[in-house]
């Protein structure tokens, strides 16, 4: 399965790629590799994690994804 792109809805910049990986027991999980277009990753109360784009937009991250900075 090819990697999916995580893009900012307002400016269209690519914030990262989401790829499906397998852990040591063979169970699948999502791995999110963020690029340099992300200022910081934070958490909103009751809304989950988000990544702040350089344009100022907050993009919601998938809940079950493991985040890695590239």
JSON list of C-alpha atoms in Angstrom, two decimals:
[
{"chain": "A", "resi": 1, "resn": "UNK", "atom": "CA", "xyz": [0.00, 0.00, 0.00]},
{"chain": "A", "resi": 2, "resn": "UNK", "atom": "CA", "xyz": [1.57, 3.34, -1.01]},
{"chain": "A", "resi": 3, "resn": "UNK", "atom": "CA", "xyz": [2.02, 6.16, 1.49]},
{"chain": "A", "resi": 4, "resn": "UNK", "atom": "CA", "xyz": [-0.79, 8.69, 1.83]},
{"chain": "A", "resi": 5, "resn": "UNK", "atom": "CA", "xyz": [-0.09, 12.43, 2.03]},
{"chain": "A", "resi": 6, "resn": "UNK", "atom": "CA", "xyz": [-1.16, 14.67, 4.91]},
{"chain": "A", "resi": 7, "resn": "UNK", "atom": "CA", "xyz": [-1.75, 18.14, 3.46]},
{"chain": "A", "resi": 8, "resn": "UNK", "atom": "CA", "xyz": [-2.84, 21.49, 4.87]},
{"chain": "A", "resi": 9, "resn": "UNK", "atom": "CA", "xyz": [-6.41, 22.29, 3.76]},
{"chain": "A", "resi": 10, "resn": "UNK", "atom": "CA", "xyz": [-5.84, 26.05, 3.49]},
{"chain": "A", "resi": 11, "resn": "UNK", "atom": "CA", "xyz": [-2.48, 26.36, 1.68]},
{"chain": "A", "resi": 12, "resn": "UNK", "atom": "CA", "xyz": [-2.07, 22.85, 0.21]},
{"chain": "A", "resi": 13, "resn": "UNK", "atom": "CA", "xyz": [1.45, 22.21, 1.57]},
{"chain": "A", "resi": 14, "resn": "UNK", "atom": "CA", "xyz": [2.45, 18.64, 2.30]},
{"chain": "A", "resi": 15, "resn": "UNK", "atom": "CA", "xyz": [2.88, 18.19, 6.06]},
{"chain": "A", "resi": 16, "resn": "UNK", "atom": "CA", "xyz": [3.89, 14.54, 5.99]},
{"chain": "A", "resi": 17, "resn": "UNK", "atom": "CA", "xyz": [3.25, 11.02, 4.77]},
{"chain": "A", "resi": 18, "resn": "UNK", "atom": "CA", "xyz": [1.23, 8.28, 6.43]},
{"chain": "A", "resi": 19, "resn": "UNK", "atom": "CA", "xyz": [2.43, 4.74, 5.76]},
{"chain": "A", "resi": 20, "resn": "UNK", "atom": "CA", "xyz": [1.18, 1.38, 7.04]},
{"chain": "A", "resi": 21, "resn": "UNK", "atom": "CA", "xyz": [3.80, -0.63, 8.96]},
{"chain": "A", "resi": 22, "resn": "UNK", "atom": "CA", "xyz": [3.84, -3.91, 10.88]},
{"chain": "A", "resi": 23, "resn": "UNK", "atom": "CA", "xyz": [5.09, -4.24, 14.45]},
{"chain": "A", "resi": 24, "resn": "UNK", "atom": "CA", "xyz": [7.18, -7.16, 15.71]},
{"chain": "A", "resi": 25, "resn": "UNK", "atom": "CA", "xyz": [4.02, -9.23, 16.27]},
{"chain": "A", "resi": 26, "resn": "UNK", "atom": "CA", "xyz": [2.68, -8.64, 12.78]},
{"chain": "A", "resi": 27, "resn": "UNK", "atom": "CA", "xyz": [-0.03, -6.16, 13.76]},
{"chain": "A", "resi": 28, "resn": "UNK", "atom": "CA", "xyz": [-0.48, -3.16, 11.45]},
{"chain": "A", "resi": 29, "resn": "UNK", "atom": "CA", "xyz": [-0.09, 0.44, 12.61]},
{"chain": "A", "resi": 30, "resn": "UNK", "atom": "CA", "xyz": [0.13, 3.85, 10.89]},
{"chain": "A", "resi": 31, "resn": "UNK", "atom": "CA", "xyz": [3.40, 5.77, 10.92]},
{"chain": "A", "resi": 32, "resn": "UNK", "atom": "CA", "xyz": [3.28, 9.52, 10.24]},
{"chain": "A", "resi": 33, "resn": "UNK", "atom": "CA", "xyz": [6.51, 11.18, 9.08]},
{"chain": "A", "resi": 34, "resn": "UNK", "atom": "CA", "xyz": [6.27, 14.96, 9.36]},
{"chain": "A", "resi": 35, "resn": "UNK", "atom": "CA", "xyz": [8.24, 17.34, 7.12]},
{"chain": "A", "resi": 36, "resn": "UNK", "atom": "CA", "xyz": [9.77, 20.75, 7.76]},
{"chain": "A", "resi": 37, "resn": "UNK", "atom": "CA", "xyz": [6.47, 22.54, 6.97]},
{"chain": "A", "resi": 38, "resn": "UNK", "atom": "CA", "xyz": [5.27, 21.79, 10.54]},
{"chain": "A", "resi": 39, "resn": "UNK", "atom": "CA", "xyz": [5.99, 24.37, 13.24]},
{"chain": "A", "resi": 40, "resn": "UNK", "atom": "CA", "xyz": [4.96, 22.22, 16.20]},
{"chain": "A", "resi": 41, "resn": "UNK", "atom": "CA", "xyz": [2.73, 19.35, 17.25]},
{"chain": "A", "resi": 42, "resn": "UNK", "atom": "CA", "xyz": [0.27, 19.95, 20.07]},
{"chain": "A", "resi": 43, "resn": "UNK", "atom": "CA", "xyz": [-2.82, 18.56, 21.74]},
{"chain": "A", "resi": 44, "resn": "UNK", "atom": "CA", "xyz": [-6.24, 20.15, 21.95]},
{"chain": "A", "resi": 45, "resn": "UNK", "atom": "CA", "xyz": [-8.55, 19.29, 24.82]},
{"chain": "A", "resi": 46, "resn": "UNK", "atom": "CA", "xyz": [-11.04, 16.59, 23.68]},
{"chain": "A", "resi": 47, "resn": "UNK", "atom": "CA", "xyz": [-10.00, 17.00, 20.03]},
{"chain": "A", "resi": 48, "resn": "UNK", "atom": "CA", "xyz": [-6.77, 15.02, 19.81]},
{"chain": "A", "resi": 49, "resn": "UNK", "atom": "CA", "xyz": [-3.38, 15.91, 18.37]},
{"chain": "A", "resi": 50, "resn": "UNK", "atom": "CA", "xyz": [-2.75, 18.54, 15.73]},
{"chain": "A", "resi": 51, "resn": "UNK", "atom": "CA", "xyz": [0.16, 19.81, 13.64]},
{"chain": "A", "resi": 52, "resn": "UNK", "atom": "CA", "xyz": [0.57, 23.56, 13.12]},
{"chain": "A", "resi": 53, "resn": "UNK", "atom": "CA", "xyz": [1.41, 24.44, 9.53]},
{"chain": "A", "resi": 54, "resn": "UNK", "atom": "CA", "xyz": [3.71, 27.37, 8.73]},
{"chain": "A", "resi": 55, "resn": "UNK", "atom": "CA", "xyz": [0.67, 29.26, 7.39]},
{"chain": "A", "resi": 56, "resn": "UNK", "atom": "CA", "xyz": [-0.97, 29.08, 10.85]},
{"chain": "A", "resi": 57, "resn": "UNK", "atom": "CA", "xyz": [-3.61, 26.39, 10.16]},
{"chain": "A", "resi": 58, "resn": "UNK", "atom": "CA", "xyz": [-4.04, 23.56, 12.68]},
{"chain": "A", "resi": 59, "resn": "UNK", "atom": "CA", "xyz": [-4.38, 20.17, 10.97]},
{"chain": "A", "resi": 60, "resn": "UNK", "atom": "CA", "xyz": [-5.81, 17.25, 12.97]},
{"chain": "A", "resi": 61, "resn": "UNK", "atom": "CA", "xyz": [-3.56, 14.19, 13.04]},
{"chain": "A", "resi": 62, "resn": "UNK", "atom": "CA", "xyz": [-4.88, 10.61, 12.94]},
{"chain": "A", "resi": 63, "resn": "UNK", "atom": "CA", "xyz": [-5.47, 9.33, 16.47]},
{"chain": "A", "resi": 64, "resn": "UNK", "atom": "CA", "xyz": [-3.70, 5.98, 16.14]},
{"chain": "A", "resi": 65, "resn": "UNK", "atom": "CA", "xyz": [-0.69, 7.18, 14.14]},
{"chain": "A", "resi": 66, "resn": "UNK", "atom": "CA", "xyz": [2.84, 7.09, 15.53]},
{"chain": "A", "resi": 67, "resn": "UNK", "atom": "CA", "xyz": [4.44, 10.50, 14.84]},
{"chain": "A", "resi": 68, "resn": "UNK", "atom": "CA", "xyz": [8.05, 10.80, 13.65]},
{"chain": "A", "resi": 69, "resn": "UNK", "atom": "CA", "xyz": [9.86, 14.00, 12.64]},
{"chain": "A", "resi": 70, "resn": "UNK", "atom": "CA", "xyz": [11.89, 13.80, 9.46]}
]
